[in-house]
Coordinates of C-alpha atoms and ligand atoms in Angstrom, one line a residue:
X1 CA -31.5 -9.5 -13.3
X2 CA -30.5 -13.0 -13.9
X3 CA -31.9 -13.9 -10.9
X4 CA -35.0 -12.4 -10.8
X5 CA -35.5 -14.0 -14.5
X6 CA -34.7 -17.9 -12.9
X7 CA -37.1 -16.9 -10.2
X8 CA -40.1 -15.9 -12.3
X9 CA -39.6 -18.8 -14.9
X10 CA -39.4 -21.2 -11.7
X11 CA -43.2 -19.6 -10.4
X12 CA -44.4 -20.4 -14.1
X13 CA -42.9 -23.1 -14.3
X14 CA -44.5 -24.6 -10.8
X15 CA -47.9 -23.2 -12.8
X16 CA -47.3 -25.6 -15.8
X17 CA -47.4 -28.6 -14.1
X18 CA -50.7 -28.1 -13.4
X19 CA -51.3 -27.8 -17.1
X20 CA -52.7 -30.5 -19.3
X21 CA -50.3 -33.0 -21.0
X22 CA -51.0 -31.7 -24.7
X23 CA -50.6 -28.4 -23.9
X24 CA -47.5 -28.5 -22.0
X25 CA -45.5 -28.3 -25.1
X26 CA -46.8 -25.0 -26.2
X27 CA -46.7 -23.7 -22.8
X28 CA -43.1 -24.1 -22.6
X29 CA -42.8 -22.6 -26.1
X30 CA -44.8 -19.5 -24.8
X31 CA -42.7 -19.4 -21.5
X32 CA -39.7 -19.3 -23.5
X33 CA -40.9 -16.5 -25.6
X34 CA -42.1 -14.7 -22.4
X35 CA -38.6 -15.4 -20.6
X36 CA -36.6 -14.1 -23.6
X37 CA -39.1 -10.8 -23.6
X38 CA -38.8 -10.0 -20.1
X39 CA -35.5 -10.6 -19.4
X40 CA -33.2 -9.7 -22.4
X41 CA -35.5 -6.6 -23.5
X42 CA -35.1 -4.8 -20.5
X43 CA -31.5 -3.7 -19.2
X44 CA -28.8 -5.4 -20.9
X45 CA -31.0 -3.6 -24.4
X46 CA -30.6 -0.1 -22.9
X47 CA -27.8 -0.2 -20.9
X48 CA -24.3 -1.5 -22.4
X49 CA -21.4 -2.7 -19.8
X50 CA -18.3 -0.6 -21.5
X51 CA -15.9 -1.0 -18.6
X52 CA -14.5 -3.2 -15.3
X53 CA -12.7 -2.8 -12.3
X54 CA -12.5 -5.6 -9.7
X55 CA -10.7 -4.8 -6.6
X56 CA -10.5 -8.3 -5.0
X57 CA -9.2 -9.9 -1.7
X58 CA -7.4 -13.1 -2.2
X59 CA -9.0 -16.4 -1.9
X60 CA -8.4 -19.2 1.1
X61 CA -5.4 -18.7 2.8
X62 CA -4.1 -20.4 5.9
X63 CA -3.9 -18.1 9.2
X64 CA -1.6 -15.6 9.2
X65 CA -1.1 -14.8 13.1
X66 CA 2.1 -14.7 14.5
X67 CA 0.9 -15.0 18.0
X68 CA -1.2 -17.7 17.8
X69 CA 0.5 -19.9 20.0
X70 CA 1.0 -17.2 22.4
X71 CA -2.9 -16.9 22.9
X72 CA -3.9 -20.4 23.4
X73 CA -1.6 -23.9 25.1
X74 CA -4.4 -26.0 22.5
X75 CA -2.9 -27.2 20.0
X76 CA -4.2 -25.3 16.2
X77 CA -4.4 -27.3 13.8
X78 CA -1.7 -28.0 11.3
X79 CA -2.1 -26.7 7.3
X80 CA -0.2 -28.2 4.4
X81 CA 0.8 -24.9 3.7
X82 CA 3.2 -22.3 4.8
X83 CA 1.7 -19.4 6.3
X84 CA 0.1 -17.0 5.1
X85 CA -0.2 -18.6 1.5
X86 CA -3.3 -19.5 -0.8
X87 CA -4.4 -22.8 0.2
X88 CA -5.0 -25.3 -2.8
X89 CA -8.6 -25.1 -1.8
X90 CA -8.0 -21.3 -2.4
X91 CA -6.8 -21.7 -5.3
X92 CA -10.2 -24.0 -6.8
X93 CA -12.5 -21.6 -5.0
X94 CA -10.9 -18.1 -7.1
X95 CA -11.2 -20.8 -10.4
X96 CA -14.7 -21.0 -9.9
X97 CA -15.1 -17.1 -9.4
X98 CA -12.8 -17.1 -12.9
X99 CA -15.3 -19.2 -14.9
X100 CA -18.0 -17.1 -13.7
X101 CA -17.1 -13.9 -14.5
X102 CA -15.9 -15.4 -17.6
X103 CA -19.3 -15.9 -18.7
X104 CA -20.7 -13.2 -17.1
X105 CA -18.4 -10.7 -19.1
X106 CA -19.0 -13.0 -22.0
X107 CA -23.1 -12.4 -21.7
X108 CA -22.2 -8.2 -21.6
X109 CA -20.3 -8.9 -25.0
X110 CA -17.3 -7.6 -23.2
X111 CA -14.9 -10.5 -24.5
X112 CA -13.9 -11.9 -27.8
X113 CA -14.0 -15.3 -29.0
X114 CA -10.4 -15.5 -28.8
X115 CA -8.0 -15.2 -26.1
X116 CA -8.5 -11.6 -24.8
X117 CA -5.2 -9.3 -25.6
X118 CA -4.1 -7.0 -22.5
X119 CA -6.2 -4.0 -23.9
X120 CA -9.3 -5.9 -23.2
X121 CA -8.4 -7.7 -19.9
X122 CA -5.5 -7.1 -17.0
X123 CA -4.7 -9.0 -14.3
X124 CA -2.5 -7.0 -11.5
X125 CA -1.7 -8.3 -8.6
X126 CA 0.1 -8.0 -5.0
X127 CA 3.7 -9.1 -4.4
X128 CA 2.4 -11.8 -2.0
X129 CA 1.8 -15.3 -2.9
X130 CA -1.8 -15.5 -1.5
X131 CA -2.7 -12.5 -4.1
X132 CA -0.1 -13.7 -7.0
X133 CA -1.9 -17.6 -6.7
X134 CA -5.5 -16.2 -6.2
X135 CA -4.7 -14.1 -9.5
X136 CA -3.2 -16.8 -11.4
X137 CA -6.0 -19.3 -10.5
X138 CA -9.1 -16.8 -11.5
X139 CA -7.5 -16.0 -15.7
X140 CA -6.5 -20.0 -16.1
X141 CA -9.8 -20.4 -15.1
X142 CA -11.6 -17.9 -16.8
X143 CA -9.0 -18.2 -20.1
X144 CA -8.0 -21.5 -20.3
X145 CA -4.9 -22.1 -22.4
X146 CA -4.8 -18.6 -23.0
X147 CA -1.5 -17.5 -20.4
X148 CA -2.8 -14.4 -19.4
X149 CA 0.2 -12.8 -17.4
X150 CA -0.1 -11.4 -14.2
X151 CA 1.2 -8.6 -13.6
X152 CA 2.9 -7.7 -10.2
X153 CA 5.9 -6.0 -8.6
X154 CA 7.4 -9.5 -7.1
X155 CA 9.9 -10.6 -7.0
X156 CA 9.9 -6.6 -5.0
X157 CA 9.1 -7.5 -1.5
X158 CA 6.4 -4.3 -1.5
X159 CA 3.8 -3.3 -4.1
X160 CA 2.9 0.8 -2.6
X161 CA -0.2 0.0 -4.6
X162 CA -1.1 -2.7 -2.1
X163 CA 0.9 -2.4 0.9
X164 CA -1.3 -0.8 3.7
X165 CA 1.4 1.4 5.5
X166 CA 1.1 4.8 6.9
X167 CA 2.9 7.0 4.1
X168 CA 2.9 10.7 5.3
X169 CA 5.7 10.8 8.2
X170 CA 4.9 14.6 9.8
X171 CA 4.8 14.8 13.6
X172 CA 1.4 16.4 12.8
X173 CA 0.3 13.8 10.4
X174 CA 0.8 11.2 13.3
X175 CA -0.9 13.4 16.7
X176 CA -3.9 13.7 14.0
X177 CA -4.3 10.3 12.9
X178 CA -3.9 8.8 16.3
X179 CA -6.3 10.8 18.0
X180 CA -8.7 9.8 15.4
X181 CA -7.6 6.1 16.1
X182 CA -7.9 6.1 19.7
X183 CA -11.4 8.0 19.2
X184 CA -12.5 4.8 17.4
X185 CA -11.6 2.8 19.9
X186 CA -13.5 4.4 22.4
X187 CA -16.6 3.6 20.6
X188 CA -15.7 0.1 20.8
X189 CA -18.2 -0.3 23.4
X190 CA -19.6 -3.9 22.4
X191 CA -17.4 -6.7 22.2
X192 CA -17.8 -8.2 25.8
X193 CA -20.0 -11.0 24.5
X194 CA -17.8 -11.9 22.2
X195 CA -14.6 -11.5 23.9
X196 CA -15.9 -13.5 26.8
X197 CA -17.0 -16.5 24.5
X198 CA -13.3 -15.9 22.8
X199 CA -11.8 -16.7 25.9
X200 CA -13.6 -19.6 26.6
X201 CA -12.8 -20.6 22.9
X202 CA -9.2 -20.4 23.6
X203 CA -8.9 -21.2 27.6
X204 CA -7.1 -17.8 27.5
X205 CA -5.9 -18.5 31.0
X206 CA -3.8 -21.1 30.8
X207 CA -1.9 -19.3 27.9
X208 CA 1.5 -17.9 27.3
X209 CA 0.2 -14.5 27.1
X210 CA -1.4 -15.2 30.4
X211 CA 0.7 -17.0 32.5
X212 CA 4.0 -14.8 31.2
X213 CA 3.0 -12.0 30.4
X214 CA 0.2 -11.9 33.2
X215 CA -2.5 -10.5 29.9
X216 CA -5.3 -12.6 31.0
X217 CA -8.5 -10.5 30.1
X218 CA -9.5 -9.7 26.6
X219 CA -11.6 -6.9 28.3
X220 CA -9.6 -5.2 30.7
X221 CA -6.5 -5.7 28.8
X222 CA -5.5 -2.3 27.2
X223 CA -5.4 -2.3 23.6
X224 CA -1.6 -0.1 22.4
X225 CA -2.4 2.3 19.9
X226 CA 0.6 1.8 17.0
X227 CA 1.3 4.3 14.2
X228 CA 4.5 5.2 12.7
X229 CA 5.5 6.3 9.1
X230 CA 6.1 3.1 6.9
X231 CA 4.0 0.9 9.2
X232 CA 1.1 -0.8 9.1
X233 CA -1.2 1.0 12.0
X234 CA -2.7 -1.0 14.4
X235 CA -3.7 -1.3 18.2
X236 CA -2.1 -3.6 20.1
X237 CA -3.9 -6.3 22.5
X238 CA -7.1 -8.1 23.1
X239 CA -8.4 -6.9 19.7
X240 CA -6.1 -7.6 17.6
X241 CA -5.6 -11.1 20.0
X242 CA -9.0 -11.6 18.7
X243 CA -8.2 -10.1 15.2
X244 CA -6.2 -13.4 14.9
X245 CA -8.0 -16.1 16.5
X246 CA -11.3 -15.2 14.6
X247 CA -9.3 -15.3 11.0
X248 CA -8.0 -18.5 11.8
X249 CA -11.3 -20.2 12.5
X250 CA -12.8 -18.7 9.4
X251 CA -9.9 -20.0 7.5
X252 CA -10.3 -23.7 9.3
X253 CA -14.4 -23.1 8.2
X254 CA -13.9 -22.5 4.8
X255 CA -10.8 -24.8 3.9
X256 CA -13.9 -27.5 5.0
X257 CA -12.2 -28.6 8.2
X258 CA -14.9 -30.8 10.5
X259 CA -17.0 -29.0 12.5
X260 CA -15.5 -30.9 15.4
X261 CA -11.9 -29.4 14.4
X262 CA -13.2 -25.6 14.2
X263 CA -12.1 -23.8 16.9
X264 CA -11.5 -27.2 18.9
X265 CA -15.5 -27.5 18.2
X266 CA -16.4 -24.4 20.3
X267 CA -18.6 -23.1 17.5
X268 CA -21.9 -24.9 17.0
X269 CA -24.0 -21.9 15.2
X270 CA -24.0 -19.4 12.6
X271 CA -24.8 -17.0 15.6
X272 CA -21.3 -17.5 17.4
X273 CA -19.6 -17.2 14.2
X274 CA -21.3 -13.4 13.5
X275 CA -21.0 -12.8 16.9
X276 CA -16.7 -13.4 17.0
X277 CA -16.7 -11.7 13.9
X278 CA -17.6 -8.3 15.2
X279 CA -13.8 -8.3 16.8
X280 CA -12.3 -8.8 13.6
X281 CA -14.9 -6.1 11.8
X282 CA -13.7 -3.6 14.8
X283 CA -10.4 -4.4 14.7
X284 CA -10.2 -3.5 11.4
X285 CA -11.8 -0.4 12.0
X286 CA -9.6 1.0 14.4
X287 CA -6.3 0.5 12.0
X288 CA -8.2 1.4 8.6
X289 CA -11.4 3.3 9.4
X290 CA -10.8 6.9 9.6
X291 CA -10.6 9.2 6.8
X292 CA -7.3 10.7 7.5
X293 CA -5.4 7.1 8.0
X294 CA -7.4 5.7 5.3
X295 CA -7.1 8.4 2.5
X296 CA -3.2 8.3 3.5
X297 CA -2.7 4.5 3.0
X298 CA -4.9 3.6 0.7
X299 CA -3.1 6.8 -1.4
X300 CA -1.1 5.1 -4.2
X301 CA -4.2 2.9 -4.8
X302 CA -6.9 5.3 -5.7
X303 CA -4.8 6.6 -7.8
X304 CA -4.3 4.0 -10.0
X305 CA -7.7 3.0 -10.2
X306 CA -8.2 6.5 -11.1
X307 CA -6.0 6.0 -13.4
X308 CA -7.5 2.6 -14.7
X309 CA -11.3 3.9 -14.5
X310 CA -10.8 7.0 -16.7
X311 CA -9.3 5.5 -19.6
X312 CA -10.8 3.5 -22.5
X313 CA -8.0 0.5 -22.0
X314 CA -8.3 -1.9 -20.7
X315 CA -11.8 -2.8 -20.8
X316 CA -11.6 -5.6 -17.8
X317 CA -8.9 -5.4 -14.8
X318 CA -8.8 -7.5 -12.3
X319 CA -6.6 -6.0 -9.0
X320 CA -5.8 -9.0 -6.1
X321 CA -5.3 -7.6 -3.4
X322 CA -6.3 -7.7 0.3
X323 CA -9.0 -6.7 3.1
X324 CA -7.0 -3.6 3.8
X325 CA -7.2 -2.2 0.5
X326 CA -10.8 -2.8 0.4
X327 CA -11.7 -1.2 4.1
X328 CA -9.3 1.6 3.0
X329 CA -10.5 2.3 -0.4
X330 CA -14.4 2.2 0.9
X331 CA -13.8 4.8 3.3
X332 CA -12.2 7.0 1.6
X333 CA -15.0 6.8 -1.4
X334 CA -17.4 7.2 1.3
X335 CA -19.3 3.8 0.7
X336 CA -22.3 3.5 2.8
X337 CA -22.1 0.8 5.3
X338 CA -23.4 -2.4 4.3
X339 CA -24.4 -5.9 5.7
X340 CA -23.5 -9.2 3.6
X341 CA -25.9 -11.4 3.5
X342 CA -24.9 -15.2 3.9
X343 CA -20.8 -14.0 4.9
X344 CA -20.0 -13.6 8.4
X345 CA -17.0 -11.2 6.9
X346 CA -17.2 -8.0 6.3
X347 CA -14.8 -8.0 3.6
X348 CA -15.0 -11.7 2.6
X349 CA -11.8 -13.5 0.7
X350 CA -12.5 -13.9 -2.8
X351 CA -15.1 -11.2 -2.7
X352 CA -14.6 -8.5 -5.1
X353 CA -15.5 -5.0 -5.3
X354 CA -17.3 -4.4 -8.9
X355 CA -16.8 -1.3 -10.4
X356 CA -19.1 -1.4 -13.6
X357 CA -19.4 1.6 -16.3
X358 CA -22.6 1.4 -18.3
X359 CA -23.7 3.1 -21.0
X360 CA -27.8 3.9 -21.1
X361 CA -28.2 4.6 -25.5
X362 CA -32.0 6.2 -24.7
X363 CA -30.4 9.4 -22.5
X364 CA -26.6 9.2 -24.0
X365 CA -25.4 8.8 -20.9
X366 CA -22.8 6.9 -18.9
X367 CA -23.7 5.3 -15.7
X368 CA -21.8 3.5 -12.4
X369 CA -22.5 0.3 -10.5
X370 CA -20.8 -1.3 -8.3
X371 CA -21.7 -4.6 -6.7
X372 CA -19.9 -6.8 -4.5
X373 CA -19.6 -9.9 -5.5
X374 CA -18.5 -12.7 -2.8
X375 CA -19.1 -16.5 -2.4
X376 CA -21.7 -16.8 0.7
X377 CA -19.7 -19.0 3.4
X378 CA -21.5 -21.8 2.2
X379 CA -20.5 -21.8 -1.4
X380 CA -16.7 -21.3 0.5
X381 CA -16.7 -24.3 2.7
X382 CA -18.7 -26.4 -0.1
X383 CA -16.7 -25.5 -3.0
X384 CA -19.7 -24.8 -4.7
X385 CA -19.4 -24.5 -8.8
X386 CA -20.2 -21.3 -9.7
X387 CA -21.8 -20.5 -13.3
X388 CA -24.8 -18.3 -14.3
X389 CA -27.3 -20.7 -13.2
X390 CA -25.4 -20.4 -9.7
X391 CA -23.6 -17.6 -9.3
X392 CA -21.8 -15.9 -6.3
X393 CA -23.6 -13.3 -4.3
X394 CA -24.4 -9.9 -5.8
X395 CA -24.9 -7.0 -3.3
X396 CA -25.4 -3.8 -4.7
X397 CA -23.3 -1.0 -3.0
X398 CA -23.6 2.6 -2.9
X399 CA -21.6 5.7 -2.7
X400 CA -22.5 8.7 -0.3
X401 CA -21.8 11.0 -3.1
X402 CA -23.0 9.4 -6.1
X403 CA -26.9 9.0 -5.8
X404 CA -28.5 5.9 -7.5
X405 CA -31.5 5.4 -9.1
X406 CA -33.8 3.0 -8.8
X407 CA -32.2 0.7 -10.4
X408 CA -29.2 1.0 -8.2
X409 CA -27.0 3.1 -10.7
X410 CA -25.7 6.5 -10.5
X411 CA -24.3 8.9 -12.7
X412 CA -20.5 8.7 -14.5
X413 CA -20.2 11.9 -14.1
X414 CA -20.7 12.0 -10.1
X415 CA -18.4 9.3 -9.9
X416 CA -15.6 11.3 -11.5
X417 CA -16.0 14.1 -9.3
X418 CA -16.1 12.3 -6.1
X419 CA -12.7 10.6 -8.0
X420 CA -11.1 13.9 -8.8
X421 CA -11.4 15.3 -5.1
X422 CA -10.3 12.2 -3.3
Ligands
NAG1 C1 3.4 -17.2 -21.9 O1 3.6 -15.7 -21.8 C2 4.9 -15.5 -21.3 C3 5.1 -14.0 -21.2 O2 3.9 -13.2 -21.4 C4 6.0 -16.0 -22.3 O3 7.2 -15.8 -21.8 C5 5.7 -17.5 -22.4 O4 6.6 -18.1 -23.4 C6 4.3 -17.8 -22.8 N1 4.1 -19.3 -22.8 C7 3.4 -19.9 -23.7 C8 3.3 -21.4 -23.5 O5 3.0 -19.3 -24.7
NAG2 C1 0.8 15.1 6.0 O1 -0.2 15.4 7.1 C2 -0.3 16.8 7.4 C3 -1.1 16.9 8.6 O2 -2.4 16.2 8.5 C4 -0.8 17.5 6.2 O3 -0.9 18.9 6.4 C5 0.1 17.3 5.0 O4 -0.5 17.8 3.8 C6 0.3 15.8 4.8 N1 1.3 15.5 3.7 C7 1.1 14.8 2.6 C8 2.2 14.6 1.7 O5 0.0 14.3 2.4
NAG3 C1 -17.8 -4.7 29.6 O1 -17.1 -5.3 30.7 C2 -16.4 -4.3 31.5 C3 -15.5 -5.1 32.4 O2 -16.1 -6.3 32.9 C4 -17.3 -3.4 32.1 O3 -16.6 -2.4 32.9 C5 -18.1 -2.7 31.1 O4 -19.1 -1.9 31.6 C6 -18.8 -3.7 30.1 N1 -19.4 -2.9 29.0 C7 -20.6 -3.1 28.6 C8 -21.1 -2.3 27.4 O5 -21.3 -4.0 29.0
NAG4 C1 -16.5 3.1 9.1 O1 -16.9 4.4 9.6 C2 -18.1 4.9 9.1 C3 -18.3 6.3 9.7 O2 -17.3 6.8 10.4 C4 -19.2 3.9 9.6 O3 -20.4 4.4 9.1 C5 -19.0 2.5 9.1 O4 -19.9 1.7 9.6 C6 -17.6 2.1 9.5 N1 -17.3 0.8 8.9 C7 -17.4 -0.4 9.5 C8 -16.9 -1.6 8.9 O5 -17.9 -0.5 10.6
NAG5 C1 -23.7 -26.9 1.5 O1 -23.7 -28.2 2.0 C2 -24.7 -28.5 3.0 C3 -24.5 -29.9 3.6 O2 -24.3 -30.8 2.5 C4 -26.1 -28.3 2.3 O3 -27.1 -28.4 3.3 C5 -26.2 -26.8 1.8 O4 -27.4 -26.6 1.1 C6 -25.0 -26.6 0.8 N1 -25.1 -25.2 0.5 C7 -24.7 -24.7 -0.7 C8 -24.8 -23.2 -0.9 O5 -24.2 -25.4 -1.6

């Protein structure tokens, strides 16, 4: 919407220059009257935003691999921070996503002029200081002086909301989900580019992992299948070897390190960068991407978003969190798969998951959207302001089982179903 509205008024715009001097004044007027006609009569008229649910992946972190220095003998380079935690770059970059949803909510009438009580917005967050910072960071930004608490389990090492482990712990549950695991990874056909370029990247030869433990070949090597009751699941090996490295150089790319620095300057184009990341988006897929492993971890979750969704109160919550809730909670929705324009990610940090309930006044009816809404690598690595004028990317996401319409919505009603069944 908002886009489409700065596009048309720059094309009329262009078109007024051409215009005389004296009647440039009352062109402008009439654009004004034009813009305000076109783009406030339509949608946010008919359709009223009544309810929010963000599921968000913390901001800029620094690299959380344990085996980093197993993998490569270069040296990685150092972060101020520990690992694992929000970077202070991070922590600016989830501000700016705070003042613009600020104003977005603000434009949908959903906020008061005064600071918003918990009944109208709810912050909830992970146990982990990467989610806790990224949380504090978007409601001082979005609510300045208005010490919005949030809420999480910490100083509780484990959130069950959060925490992506394997919960059911039957014999059966485990042949079940395992066989589905290791039939995902035998569509993992693909990665030879990539892993090949990878080990150039990292001179995987001279190694540790190589030259101890005599794992020299990101293809050959066998990937271990793990899943046990209370774990996270996860193979074992070259992809999750590349898992690492690939997060560590996204991490180096958006924290604004030089090019030079970035993977010890191994990656000159946009191209590599998609290219690596198809280890990380299959690693991923092969721990979280299978409905039985996914509906079972991502269990404690749904529910309380369920929970959250269904009721009046409150009207905006924000839940930080992290890529495995996301993966997790889309396929056990059944979102159809998607490609993000301008991120490399597939589940980009910062990005959230916007679950929007509108209400159309001409049929009486309540509607769903859900867009996600991400900063495009650029915005990332440039801390780029965000605000109306420039806001982060919005790409509209669907449902297998809640049908939209044209104008990318679907019905409420679907919606609960599909939640009621899950
Ligand atoms: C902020 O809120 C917390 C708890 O919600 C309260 O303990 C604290 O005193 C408040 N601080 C200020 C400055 O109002
Ligand atoms: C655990 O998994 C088994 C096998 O898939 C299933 O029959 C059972 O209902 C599951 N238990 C729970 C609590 O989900
Ligand atoms: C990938 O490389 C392996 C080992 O070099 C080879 O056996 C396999 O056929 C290759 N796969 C594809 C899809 O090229
Ligand atoms: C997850 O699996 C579904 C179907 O099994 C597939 O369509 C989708 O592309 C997968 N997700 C990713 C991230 O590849
Ligand atoms: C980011 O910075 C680069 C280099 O200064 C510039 O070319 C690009 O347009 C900027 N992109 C955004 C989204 O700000």
């Amino acid at each position: 919407m908002t886009r489409d509205c700065e596009r048309s008024s720059e094309v009329q715009s262009k078109k007024a220059l051409f215009s005389r001097q004296t009647s440039k004044m009352a062109g402008k007027l009439l654009l004004c009257i034009i813009i305000a006609l076109s783009c406030s009569g339509t949608l946010q008229e008919q359709y009223k935003l009544k309810k929010v649910l963000m599921l968000s992946r913390h901001n800029v972190r620094t690299p959380l691999g344990k085996d980093l220095e197993e993998i490569t003998s270069k040296p990685w380079p150092k972060w101020k921070e520990q690992s694992g935690y929000l970077t202070a770059k991070g922590a600016m970059l989830e501000g700016y996503m705070g003042v613009f949803f600020s104003k977005w909510l603000n434009k949908q009438g959903m906020l008061p002029d005064k600071c918003p009580d918990e009944d109208v917005f709810y912050a909830y967050a992970n146990v982990k200081q990467r989610t806790r910072e990224s949380a504090k960071s978007f409601v001082e930004n979005a609510f300045p002086g208005c010490n919005i608490t949030v809420h999480s389990k910490y100083p509780a090492l484990r959130d069950p909301v959060f925490y992506p482990i394997i919960h059911n712990d039957t014999e059966s549950f485990k042949a079940a989900a395992l066989q589905a695991m290791s039939e995902r990874l035998s569509t993992v056909v693909y990665l030879n580019k990539s892993m090949i370029e990878l080990e150039s990247i990292l001179d995987y030869e001279s190694s540790d992992n190589c030259r101890t433990k005599k794992q020299c070949d990101l293809i050959e090597d066998k990937n271990v299948l793990n899943l046990d009751a209370g774990e996270k699941p996860g193979p074992v090996g070259p992809l999750k070897i590349g898992n690492s490295a690939v997060d560590a150089f996204n991490m180096q790319y958006y924290e604004g390190l030089p090019m030079e620095d970035i993977a010890w300057g191994a990656i000159k184009t946009q191209h590599q960068f998609t290219e690596l990341q198809l280890i990380a988006k299959e690693f991923h897929n092969v721990c979280f991407n299978t409905s039985l492993i996914a509906k079972d971890i991502s269990k404690y979750l749904v529910q309380y978003m369920k929970k959250v969704l269904l009721s009046e109160t409150p009207k905006v919550t924000l839940m930080m969190g992290h890529d495995a809730n996301i993966f997790t909670l889309q396929e056990t929705l059944g979102f159809k798969p998607y490609v993000l324009p301008l991120q490399h990610e597939y589940t980009p940090v910062g990005g959230k998951i916007v679950f929007q309930k509108w209400y159309d006044a001409d049929k009486d009816v309540d509607l769903l959207r859900i867009d996600y809404v991400y900063q495009s690598h650029e915005q990332l690595r440039n801390a780029t302001k965000l605000g109306l004028n420039n806001p982060p990317q919005f790409f509209l996401m669907e449902l297998k089982e809640c049908p939209i319409n044209s104008k990318g919505y679907c019905l409420w009603d679907d919606f609960v179903k599909l939640l009621n069944n899950v």
